[in-house]
Amino acid sequence: MDASRRTPRQFRSAIVPAAGLGTRFLPATKAVPKELLPVVDTPGIELIAEEAAQAGADRMIVVTSPEKRGLATYFDEQPELENTLAQRGRFGLLEKVRNAAKLLDVGTVVQRRPLGLGHAVLQAESVLGADESAVAVLLPDDLVLPHGALDAMATVRERFGGSVLCAIEVPADEVSAYGVFDVAATGEPDVLRVRGMVEKPAPADAPSTFAAAGRYLLDRAIFGALRRITPGAGGELQLTDAVALLIAEGHPVHVVVHRGTRHDIGNPAGYLRAAIDFALQREEYADSLRGWLHERLNAR
Ligand code: G1P
């Protein structure tokens, strides 16, 4: 799927905030950044890079902490390994090993202190080109499937201008885990105008059950807004609050409602679901896994 052929390209850089400690995955994250944990055999961050590249990005800017600087080396070529695989005729594996480095350019910026998602995104501003009027942000905890949400968001930005986010409908008692939208109809199915946005509201205060799903196509104006917000939910600088500030100042913001699958791989329960979902789509694992799951569930 090549979005750039259908709509003029709205962005070329994808920011991927990946500076978190991965506390929900301790002890594994003592040694391995959570973005490198494999979904079946492929690290989550490679899946994110694939999605960004398919949507037209040619550069991924990974925001890391000082301790996780090594994260992006995953995208380097590995000549020795590649030679060995080639000599042994393991061409299927060779292709898999080479995939990450071929997707897009990968650079890092360091977030020195854990001051929140908004602060993480702000760190990437300094490496954007002067002509980049919008940027994509992909949260690596969220797998949004099938790919295509960013294409739909680019089409909406082309039509309405401003910024476009991805929304999913969540159960009312789960809203406090998300940024939640106050929305109005546009007349187009699954495209809503955003009147306001609030980070992690109590269920009673939530303006809707439409929640942010970790995909953002943000007008460059977001960086000015990120500099003007103060710490919000959890004492952190929230991307949600910068979006809310833009809306209050008259900047158009819309959401595309995603009706497909979304996995939260930032916690073990969601990660396991994603792994099973992906494995069930892989010919070499599907039959035996399905059989074993049936057996296991019936044996309860
Ligand atoms: C972040 C955002 C939130 C969004 C969520 C999606 O929260 O702040 O607005 O709904 O990602 O996964 P986090 O999950 O990092 O607490």
Coordinates of C-alpha atoms and ligand atoms in Angstrom, one line a residue:
M1 CA 0.0 0.0 0.0
D2 CA 1.6 3.3 -1.0
A3 CA -0.4 6.2 0.4
S4 CA 1.7 8.8 -1.3
R5 CA 0.2 7.8 -4.6
R6 CA -3.4 8.3 -3.5
T7 CA -3.0 11.6 -1.5
P8 CA -0.2 14.1 -1.6
R9 CA 2.2 13.1 1.1
Q10 CA 1.4 14.9 4.3
F11 CA 4.5 14.0 6.3
R12 CA 7.9 12.4 5.9
S13 CA 9.0 12.0 9.5
A14 CA 7.5 9.7 12.0
I15 CA 8.3 10.3 15.7
V16 CA 8.3 7.2 17.9
P17 CA 8.5 8.0 21.6
A18 CA 10.4 5.2 23.2
A19 CA 12.1 6.6 26.3
G20 CA 9.9 4.8 28.9
L21 CA 11.3 2.5 31.6
G22 CA 9.0 -0.3 30.6
T23 CA 8.1 -0.9 34.3
R24 CA 5.2 -3.1 33.3
F25 CA 7.6 -5.5 31.7
L26 CA 10.2 -5.8 34.5
P27 CA 12.3 -7.8 35.0
A28 CA 12.7 -8.4 31.2
T29 CA 13.2 -4.7 30.6
K30 CA 16.3 -4.6 32.9
A31 CA 18.1 -6.0 29.9
V32 CA 15.9 -5.5 26.8
P33 CA 14.0 -2.3 25.9
K34 CA 10.4 -3.2 25.7
E35 CA 10.2 -1.9 22.1
L36 CA 12.6 -4.8 21.1
L37 CA 10.4 -7.5 22.7
P38 CA 9.3 -9.8 19.8
V39 CA 5.7 -10.2 18.6
V40 CA 6.3 -13.8 17.5
D41 CA 9.7 -13.1 16.0
T42 CA 9.7 -9.4 15.1
P43 CA 10.3 -6.6 17.6
G44 CA 7.4 -4.2 18.1
I45 CA 9.4 -1.3 16.9
E46 CA 10.0 -3.0 13.5
L47 CA 6.3 -3.4 13.1
I48 CA 5.9 0.3 13.9
A49 CA 8.6 1.2 11.3
E50 CA 6.8 -0.9 8.7
E51 CA 3.6 0.9 9.3
A52 CA 5.2 4.3 9.1
A53 CA 7.1 3.4 5.9
Q54 CA 3.9 2.1 4.3
A55 CA 2.2 5.4 5.1
G56 CA 4.9 7.3 3.3
A57 CA 7.4 8.2 6.0
D58 CA 11.0 8.1 4.9
R59 CA 12.4 8.8 8.4
M60 CA 11.7 7.5 11.9
I61 CA 12.9 9.6 14.8
V62 CA 13.1 7.5 17.9
V63 CA 13.0 9.4 21.2
T64 CA 15.0 7.4 23.7
S65 CA 16.3 7.8 27.2
P66 CA 20.1 8.0 27.8
E67 CA 20.0 4.4 29.0
K68 CA 18.2 3.2 25.8
R69 CA 20.5 4.9 23.3
G70 CA 21.3 1.5 21.8
L71 CA 17.7 0.9 20.8
A72 CA 18.1 2.2 17.2
T73 CA 21.1 0.0 16.5
Y74 CA 18.6 -2.7 15.8
F75 CA 18.0 -1.0 12.5
D76 CA 21.7 -1.1 11.5
E77 CA 22.9 -3.5 8.9
Q78 CA 24.7 -6.6 10.3
P79 CA 27.2 -7.6 7.5
E80 CA 28.7 -10.5 9.4
L81 CA 25.4 -12.1 10.2
E82 CA 24.1 -11.4 6.7
N83 CA 27.2 -13.0 5.1
T84 CA 26.9 -16.1 7.3
L85 CA 23.2 -16.5 6.4
A86 CA 24.0 -16.0 2.7
Q87 CA 26.9 -18.5 2.7
R88 CA 24.6 -21.1 4.4
G89 CA 21.9 -20.4 1.8
R90 CA 19.4 -19.2 4.4
F91 CA 17.8 -16.7 2.1
G92 CA 14.4 -16.5 3.8
L93 CA 16.1 -15.6 7.1
L94 CA 18.4 -13.2 5.3
E95 CA 15.5 -11.3 4.0
K96 CA 13.9 -11.0 7.4
V97 CA 17.2 -9.8 8.9
R98 CA 17.6 -7.1 6.2
N99 CA 14.0 -5.9 6.4
A100 CA 14.4 -3.4 9.3
A101 CA 17.4 -1.5 7.7
K102 CA 15.6 -1.2 4.4
L103 CA 12.4 0.4 5.7
L104 CA 13.4 4.0 6.3
D105 CA 16.1 6.1 7.8
V106 CA 16.3 5.8 11.6
G107 CA 17.7 8.5 13.9
T108 CA 17.4 9.1 17.6
V109 CA 17.0 12.0 19.9
V110 CA 17.5 11.7 23.6
Q111 CA 14.9 12.7 26.2
R112 CA 17.1 13.4 29.2
R113 CA 14.4 13.4 31.8
P114 CA 11.1 11.5 31.9
L115 CA 8.8 14.5 31.7
G116 CA 6.0 13.0 29.7
L117 CA 4.8 12.1 26.2
G118 CA 4.4 15.8 25.2
H119 CA 8.0 16.5 26.3
A120 CA 9.2 13.5 24.4
V121 CA 7.6 14.6 21.2
L122 CA 9.0 18.1 21.6
Q123 CA 12.6 16.8 21.7
A124 CA 12.2 15.7 18.0
E125 CA 11.4 19.2 16.8
S126 CA 15.1 20.2 16.4
V127 CA 15.8 17.5 13.8
L128 CA 12.8 18.3 11.6
G129 CA 13.4 20.0 8.2
A130 CA 12.2 23.6 7.9
D131 CA 9.8 22.6 5.2
E132 CA 8.1 19.8 7.2
S133 CA 4.6 21.3 8.0
A134 CA 3.3 18.1 9.7
V135 CA 4.7 15.1 11.4
A136 CA 3.3 11.7 12.3
V137 CA 3.6 10.3 15.9
L138 CA 3.3 6.6 16.5
L139 CA 3.2 5.2 20.0
P140 CA 5.0 1.9 19.9
D141 CA 2.8 0.4 22.6
D142 CA -0.1 0.5 20.2
L143 CA -0.5 -1.9 17.3
V144 CA -3.2 -0.6 15.1
L145 CA -4.3 -3.2 12.5
P146 CA -4.7 -3.5 9.6
H147 CA -2.4 -0.7 8.6
G148 CA -4.1 2.2 6.8
A149 CA -5.1 4.4 9.7
L150 CA -2.4 6.9 8.8
D151 CA -3.5 7.0 5.2
A152 CA -7.0 7.8 6.2
M153 CA -5.7 10.5 8.6
A154 CA -3.6 12.0 5.8
T155 CA -6.7 12.2 3.6
V156 CA -8.6 14.0 6.4
R157 CA -5.8 16.5 6.9
E158 CA -5.8 17.2 3.2
R159 CA -9.5 18.0 3.4
F160 CA -9.8 19.8 6.7
G161 CA -6.3 21.0 7.4
G162 CA -4.9 21.0 10.9
S163 CA -4.2 17.9 12.9
V164 CA -5.8 14.4 12.7
L165 CA -5.7 11.7 15.3
C166 CA -6.9 8.1 15.5
A167 CA -9.7 7.2 17.8
I168 CA -11.0 3.8 19.0
E169 CA -14.2 3.2 21.0
V170 CA -13.5 1.8 24.4
P171 CA -15.8 0.5 27.2
A172 CA -16.9 3.4 29.5
D173 CA -15.1 2.0 32.5
E174 CA -11.7 2.0 30.6
V175 CA -11.6 5.6 29.6
S176 CA -9.3 6.7 32.4
A177 CA -6.4 4.8 30.6
Y178 CA -6.6 7.1 27.6
G179 CA -6.8 10.6 26.1
V180 CA -10.5 11.0 25.4
F181 CA -12.2 13.2 22.8
D182 CA -15.1 15.5 22.9
V183 CA -16.5 15.1 19.4
A184 CA -19.0 16.3 16.9
A185 CA -20.2 14.7 13.6
T186 CA -18.8 15.9 10.3
G187 CA -21.4 14.1 8.1
E188 CA -18.7 11.7 7.0
P189 CA -18.8 8.2 8.6
D190 CA -15.9 7.7 11.0
V191 CA -14.5 11.2 10.7
L192 CA -15.3 13.4 13.7
R193 CA -14.5 16.9 14.6
V194 CA -12.8 17.2 17.9
R195 CA -14.0 20.0 20.2
G196 CA -11.8 19.1 23.1
M197 CA -9.6 16.4 24.5
V198 CA -8.8 15.3 28.1
E199 CA -6.1 13.0 29.3
K200 CA -7.1 10.1 31.5
P201 CA -10.4 11.5 32.8
A202 CA -12.4 9.8 35.5
P203 CA -15.3 7.9 33.8
A204 CA -17.8 10.4 35.1
D205 CA -15.9 13.3 33.6
A206 CA -15.2 11.7 30.2
P207 CA -16.7 13.6 27.3
S208 CA -17.2 10.4 25.2
T209 CA -15.9 6.8 24.8
F210 CA -13.7 7.8 21.8
A211 CA -10.1 7.4 23.0
A212 CA -6.7 8.2 21.4
A213 CA -5.1 5.1 19.9
G214 CA -1.5 6.2 19.6
R215 CA -1.5 7.5 16.0
Y216 CA -1.2 11.2 15.4
L217 CA -0.8 13.4 12.3
L218 CA 0.2 16.7 13.9
D219 CA 0.5 20.1 12.3
R220 CA 3.8 21.7 13.2
A221 CA 1.9 24.1 15.4
I222 CA 1.9 21.3 18.0
F223 CA 5.5 22.3 19.0
G224 CA 4.5 25.8 19.9
A225 CA 1.6 24.4 21.9
L226 CA 3.9 21.9 23.6
R227 CA 6.1 24.8 24.8
R228 CA 3.1 26.6 26.3
I229 CA 1.4 23.8 28.3
T230 CA 2.1 23.1 32.0
P231 CA 2.3 19.6 33.6
G232 CA -1.1 17.8 33.5
A233 CA -2.2 14.2 34.4
G234 CA 0.4 12.4 36.4
G235 CA 2.5 15.6 36.7
E236 CA 3.7 15.1 33.1
L237 CA 3.7 17.3 30.0
Q238 CA 0.9 15.6 28.0
L239 CA 0.5 15.6 24.3
T240 CA -3.2 15.6 24.9
D241 CA -3.0 18.9 26.6
A242 CA -1.1 20.5 23.7
V243 CA -3.8 19.2 21.3
A244 CA -6.5 20.6 23.6
L245 CA -4.7 24.0 23.6
L246 CA -4.6 24.0 19.8
I247 CA -8.3 23.3 19.6
A248 CA -9.0 26.1 22.1
E249 CA -7.0 28.4 19.9
G250 CA -9.1 27.5 16.8
H251 CA -6.8 25.0 15.1
P252 CA -8.8 22.3 13.3
V253 CA -8.5 18.8 14.9
H254 CA -10.3 15.7 13.6
V255 CA -10.3 12.0 14.4
V256 CA -10.6 9.0 12.2
V257 CA -12.4 6.2 14.0
H258 CA -10.4 3.0 13.7
R259 CA -12.8 0.0 13.5
G260 CA -10.1 -2.7 13.2
T261 CA -7.9 -4.3 15.8
R262 CA -5.7 -2.5 18.3
H263 CA -3.3 -4.3 20.7
D264 CA -1.7 -2.6 23.6
I265 CA 1.7 -4.3 23.7
G266 CA 3.0 -2.1 26.5
N267 CA 1.7 -4.6 29.1
P268 CA 2.0 -8.3 29.3
A269 CA -1.7 -9.1 28.9
G270 CA -2.0 -7.1 25.7
Y271 CA 1.4 -8.3 24.4
L272 CA 0.3 -11.9 24.8
R273 CA -2.9 -11.3 22.8
A274 CA -0.9 -9.6 20.1
A275 CA 1.6 -12.5 19.9
I276 CA -1.3 -15.1 19.7
D277 CA -3.1 -12.9 17.1
F278 CA 0.1 -12.6 14.9
A279 CA 1.0 -16.3 15.4
L280 CA -2.5 -17.4 14.2
Q281 CA -1.8 -15.5 11.0
R282 CA 1.4 -17.3 10.4
E283 CA 1.2 -20.4 8.3
E284 CA 4.0 -22.2 10.1
Y285 CA 2.4 -21.7 13.6
A286 CA -1.3 -21.4 13.1
D287 CA -2.6 -24.9 13.0
S288 CA -0.6 -26.3 15.8
L289 CA -1.3 -23.2 18.0
R290 CA -5.0 -23.3 17.3
G291 CA -5.1 -27.0 18.2
W292 CA -3.2 -26.5 21.4
L293 CA -5.3 -23.5 22.4
H294 CA -8.5 -25.6 22.0
E295 CA -7.1 -28.4 24.0
R296 CA -5.7 -26.1 26.7
L297 CA -9.0 -24.2 27.1
N298 CA -11.1 -27.3 27.1
A299 CA -9.0 -28.9 29.8
R300 CA -9.7 -26.1 32.3
Ligands
G1P1 C1 -0.8 7.6 25.9 C2 -1.5 8.9 25.7 C3 -3.0 8.7 25.7 C4 -3.4 7.6 24.7 C5 -2.6 6.3 24.9 C6 -2.9 5.3 23.8 O1 -1.0 7.2 27.2 O2 -1.1 9.8 26.7 O3 -3.7 9.9 25.4 O4 -4.8 7.4 24.7 O5 -1.2 6.6 25.0 O6 -2.2 4.1 24.1 P1 -0.1 6.0 28.0 O7 -0.7 4.7 27.5 O8 1.3 6.2 27.5 O9 -0.3 6.2 29.4

